[in-house]
Short mmCIF file of C-alpha atoms in Angstrom, two decimals:
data_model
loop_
_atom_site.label_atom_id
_atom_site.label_comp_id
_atom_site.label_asym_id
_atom_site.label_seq_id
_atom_site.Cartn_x
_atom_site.Cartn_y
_atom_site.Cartn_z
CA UNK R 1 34.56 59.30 74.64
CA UNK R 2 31.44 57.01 73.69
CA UNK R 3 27.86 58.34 74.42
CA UNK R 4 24.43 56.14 74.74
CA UNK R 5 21.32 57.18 75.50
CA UNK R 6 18.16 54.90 76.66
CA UNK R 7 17.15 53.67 72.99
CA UNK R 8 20.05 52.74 72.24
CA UNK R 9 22.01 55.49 69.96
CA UNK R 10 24.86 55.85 70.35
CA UNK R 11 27.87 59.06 69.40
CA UNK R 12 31.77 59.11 69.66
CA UNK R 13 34.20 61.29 69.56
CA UNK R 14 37.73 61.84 68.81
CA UNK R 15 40.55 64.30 68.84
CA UNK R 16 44.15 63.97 69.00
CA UNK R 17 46.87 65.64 70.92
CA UNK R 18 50.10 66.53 69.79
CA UNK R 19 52.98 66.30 72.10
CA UNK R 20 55.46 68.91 70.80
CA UNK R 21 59.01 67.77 70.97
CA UNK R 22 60.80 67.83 75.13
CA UNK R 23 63.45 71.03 75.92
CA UNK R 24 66.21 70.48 77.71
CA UNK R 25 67.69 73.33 79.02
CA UNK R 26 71.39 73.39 80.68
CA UNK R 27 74.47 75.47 80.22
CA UNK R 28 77.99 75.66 81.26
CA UNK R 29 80.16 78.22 83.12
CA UNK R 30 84.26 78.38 83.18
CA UNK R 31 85.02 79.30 85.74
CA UNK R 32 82.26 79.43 88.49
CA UNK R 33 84.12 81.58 90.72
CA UNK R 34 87.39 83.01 90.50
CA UNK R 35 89.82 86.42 91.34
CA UNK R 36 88.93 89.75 90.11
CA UNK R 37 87.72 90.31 87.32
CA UNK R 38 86.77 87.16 86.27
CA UNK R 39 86.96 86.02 82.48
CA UNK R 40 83.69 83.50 81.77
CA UNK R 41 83.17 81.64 79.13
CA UNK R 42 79.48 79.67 78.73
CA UNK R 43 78.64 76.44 76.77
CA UNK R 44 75.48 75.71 75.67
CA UNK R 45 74.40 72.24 76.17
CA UNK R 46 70.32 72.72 75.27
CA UNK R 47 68.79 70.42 72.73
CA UNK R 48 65.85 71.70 71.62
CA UNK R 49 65.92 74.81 71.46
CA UNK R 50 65.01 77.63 68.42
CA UNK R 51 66.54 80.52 70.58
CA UNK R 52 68.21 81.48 73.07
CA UNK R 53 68.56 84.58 75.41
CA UNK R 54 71.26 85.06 77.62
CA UNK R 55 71.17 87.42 80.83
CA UNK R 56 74.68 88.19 82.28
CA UNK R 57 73.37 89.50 85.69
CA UNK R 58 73.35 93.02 84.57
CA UNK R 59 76.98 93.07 83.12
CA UNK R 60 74.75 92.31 79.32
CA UNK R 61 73.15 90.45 76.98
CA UNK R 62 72.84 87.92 74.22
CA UNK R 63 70.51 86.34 71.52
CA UNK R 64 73.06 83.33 70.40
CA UNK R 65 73.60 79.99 71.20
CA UNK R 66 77.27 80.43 72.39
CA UNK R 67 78.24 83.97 73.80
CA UNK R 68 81.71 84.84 73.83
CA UNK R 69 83.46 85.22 76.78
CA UNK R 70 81.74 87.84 79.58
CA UNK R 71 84.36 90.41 82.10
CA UNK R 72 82.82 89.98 85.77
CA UNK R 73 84.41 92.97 87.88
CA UNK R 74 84.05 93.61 91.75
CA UNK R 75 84.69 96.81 92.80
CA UNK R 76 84.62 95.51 96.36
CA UNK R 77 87.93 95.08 98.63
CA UNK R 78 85.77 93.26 101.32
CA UNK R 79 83.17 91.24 100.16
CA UNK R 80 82.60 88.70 96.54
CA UNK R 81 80.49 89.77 93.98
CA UNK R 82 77.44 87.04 93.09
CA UNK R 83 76.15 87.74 89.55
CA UNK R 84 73.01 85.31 88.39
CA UNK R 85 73.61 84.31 84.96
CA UNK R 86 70.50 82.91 82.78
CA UNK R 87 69.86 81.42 80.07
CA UNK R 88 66.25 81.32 78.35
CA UNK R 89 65.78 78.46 75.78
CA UNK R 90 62.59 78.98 73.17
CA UNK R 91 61.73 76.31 70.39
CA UNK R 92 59.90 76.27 67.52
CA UNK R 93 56.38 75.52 69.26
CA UNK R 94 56.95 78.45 71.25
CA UNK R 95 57.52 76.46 74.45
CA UNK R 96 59.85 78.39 77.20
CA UNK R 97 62.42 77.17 79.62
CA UNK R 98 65.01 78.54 81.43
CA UNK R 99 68.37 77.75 83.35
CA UNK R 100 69.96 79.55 86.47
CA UNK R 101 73.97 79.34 87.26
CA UNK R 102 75.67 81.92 89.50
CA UNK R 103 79.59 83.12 89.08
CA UNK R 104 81.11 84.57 91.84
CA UNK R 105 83.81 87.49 91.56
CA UNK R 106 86.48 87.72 94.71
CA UNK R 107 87.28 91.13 96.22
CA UNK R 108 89.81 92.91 94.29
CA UNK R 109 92.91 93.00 95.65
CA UNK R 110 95.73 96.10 95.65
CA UNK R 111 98.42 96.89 97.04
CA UNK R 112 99.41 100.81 98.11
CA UNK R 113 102.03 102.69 100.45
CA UNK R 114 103.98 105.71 101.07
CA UNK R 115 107.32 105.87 102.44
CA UNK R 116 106.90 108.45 105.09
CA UNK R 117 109.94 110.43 107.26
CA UNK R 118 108.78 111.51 110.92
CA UNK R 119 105.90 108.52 111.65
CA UNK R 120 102.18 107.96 110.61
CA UNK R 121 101.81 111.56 109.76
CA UNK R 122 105.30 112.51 108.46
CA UNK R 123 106.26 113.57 105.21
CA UNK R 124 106.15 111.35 101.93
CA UNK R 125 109.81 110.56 100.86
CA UNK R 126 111.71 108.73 98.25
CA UNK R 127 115.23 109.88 99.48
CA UNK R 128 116.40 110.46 102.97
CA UNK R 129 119.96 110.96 105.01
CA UNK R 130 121.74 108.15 107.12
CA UNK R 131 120.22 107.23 109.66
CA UNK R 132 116.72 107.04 107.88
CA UNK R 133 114.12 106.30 110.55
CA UNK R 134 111.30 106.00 108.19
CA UNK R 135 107.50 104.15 108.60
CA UNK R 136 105.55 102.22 106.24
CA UNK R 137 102.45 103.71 105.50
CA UNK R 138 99.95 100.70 104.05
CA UNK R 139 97.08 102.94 102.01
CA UNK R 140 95.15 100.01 100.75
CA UNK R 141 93.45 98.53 104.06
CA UNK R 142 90.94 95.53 104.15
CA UNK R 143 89.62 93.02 106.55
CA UNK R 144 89.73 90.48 103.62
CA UNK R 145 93.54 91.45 102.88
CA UNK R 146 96.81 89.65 104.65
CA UNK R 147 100.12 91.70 103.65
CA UNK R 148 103.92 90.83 103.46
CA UNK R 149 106.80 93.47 103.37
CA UNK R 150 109.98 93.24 101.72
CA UNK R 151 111.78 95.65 103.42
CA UNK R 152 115.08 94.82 101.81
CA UNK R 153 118.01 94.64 104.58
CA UNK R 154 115.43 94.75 107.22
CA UNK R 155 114.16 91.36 105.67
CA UNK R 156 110.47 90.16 105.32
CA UNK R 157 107.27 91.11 107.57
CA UNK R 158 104.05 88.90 107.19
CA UNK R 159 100.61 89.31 108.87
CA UNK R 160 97.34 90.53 108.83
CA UNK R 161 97.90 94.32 110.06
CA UNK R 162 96.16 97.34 107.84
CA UNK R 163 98.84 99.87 108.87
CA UNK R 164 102.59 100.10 110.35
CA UNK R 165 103.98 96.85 109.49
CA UNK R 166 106.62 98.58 108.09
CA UNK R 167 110.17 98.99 110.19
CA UNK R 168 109.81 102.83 112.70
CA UNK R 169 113.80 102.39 113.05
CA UNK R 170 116.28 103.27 110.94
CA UNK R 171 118.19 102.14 107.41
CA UNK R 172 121.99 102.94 107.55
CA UNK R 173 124.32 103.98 104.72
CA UNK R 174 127.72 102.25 105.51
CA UNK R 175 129.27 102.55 102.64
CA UNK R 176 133.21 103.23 101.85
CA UNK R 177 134.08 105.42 99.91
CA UNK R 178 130.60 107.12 101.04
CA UNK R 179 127.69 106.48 97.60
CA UNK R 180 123.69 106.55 97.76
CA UNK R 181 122.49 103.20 98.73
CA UNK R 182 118.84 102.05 97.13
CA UNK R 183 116.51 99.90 98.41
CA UNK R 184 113.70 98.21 97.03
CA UNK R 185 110.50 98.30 99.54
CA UNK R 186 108.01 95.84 98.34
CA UNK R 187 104.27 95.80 100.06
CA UNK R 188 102.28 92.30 98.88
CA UNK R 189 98.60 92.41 99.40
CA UNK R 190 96.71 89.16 98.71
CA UNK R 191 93.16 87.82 100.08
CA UNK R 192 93.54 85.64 103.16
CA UNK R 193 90.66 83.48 102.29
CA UNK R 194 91.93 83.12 98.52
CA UNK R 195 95.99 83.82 98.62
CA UNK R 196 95.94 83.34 94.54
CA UNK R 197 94.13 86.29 94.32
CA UNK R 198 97.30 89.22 95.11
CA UNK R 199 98.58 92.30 94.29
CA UNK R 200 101.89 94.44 94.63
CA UNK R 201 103.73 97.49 94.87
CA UNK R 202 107.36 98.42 95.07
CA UNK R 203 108.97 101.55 95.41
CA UNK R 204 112.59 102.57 96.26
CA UNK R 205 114.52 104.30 98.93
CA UNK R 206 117.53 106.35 98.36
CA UNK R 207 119.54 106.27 101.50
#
């Protein structure tokens, strides 16, 4: 600015300002959301930046550029898992920014049942005599879950139920000359919202 006063004089001054260099700030995530766990791998695409700081939403940490790939785990069978990833970019001239992306984890998924002899509260079995009225005891329930049964020469049950969606009547040994028949029983559990996302367990019967 330029001062004058009433005779005349007159005074100026200068000073310069120094615009540091900009920071961009912006990462990648692959993939975003996914099954359980999820496997993520980041690219950083800052220009800029001195430093960097990554925050994995509690699961870690990271003073690099490029992290290596982050496990994401939900312990959940009902609900996803959000985590908040950020990244914090710092250059030379100290100047801070950061960058927010969220991964989301699926509810794990399993799959668990007991062959039981004598209903819901019957005995656990793995061998029983012809006739074998046995029921399917599902032990991994979950509103997020849909299930399907292989039930071998019963053939296939599919739907949403937590418990008997097993067979209550009986498997029969035919077989001549008489000899132990086995069958495979197969219980599928995978997320209705997200069928990818599965699990399995098979176990046989000895009629």
């Amino acid at each position: 600015p330029e001062m004058q006063n009433s005779p005349g004089c007159k005074s100026k001054y200068e000073r310069s300002i120094t615009v540091l260099p900009r920071l961009d700030i912006k990462f990648k995530v692959t993939p975003e959301e996914g099954c359980n766990p999820v496997t993520a791998e980041f690219r950083n695409e800052s220009t800029g930046g001195g430093s960097y700081s990554w925050d994995f939403g509690g699961v870690g940490s990271a003073d690099v550029a490029n992290p290596s790939p982050v496990v994401f785990n939900n312990p959940s069978k009902q609900n996803d898992r959000v985590y908040t990833i950020k990244l914090t970019a710092t250059n030379a001239n100290g100047c801070r920014r950061e960058a927010v992306q969220k991964i989301t984890v699926y509810p794990q998924v399993e799959a668990k049942f007991k062959i039981l002899q004598g209903g819901p509260t019957g005995v656990s079995v793995a061998s029983i005599c012809s006739p074998a009225p046995v029921y399917m005891k599902n032990e991994s329930p979950s509103p997020a879950y849909s299930y399907t049964w292989q039930l071998g020469p019963k053939g296939d049950q599919t739907g949403v139920d937590a418990d008997l969606t097993g067979p209550n009547d009986a498997y029969i040994n035919e077989s001549d000359p008489p000899a132990p028949m086995v069958i495979p029983i197969r219980l599928r559990a995978y997320i209705t919202a997200h069928p990818e996302c599965r699990a399995e367990e098979t176990k046989n019967l000895t009629v």
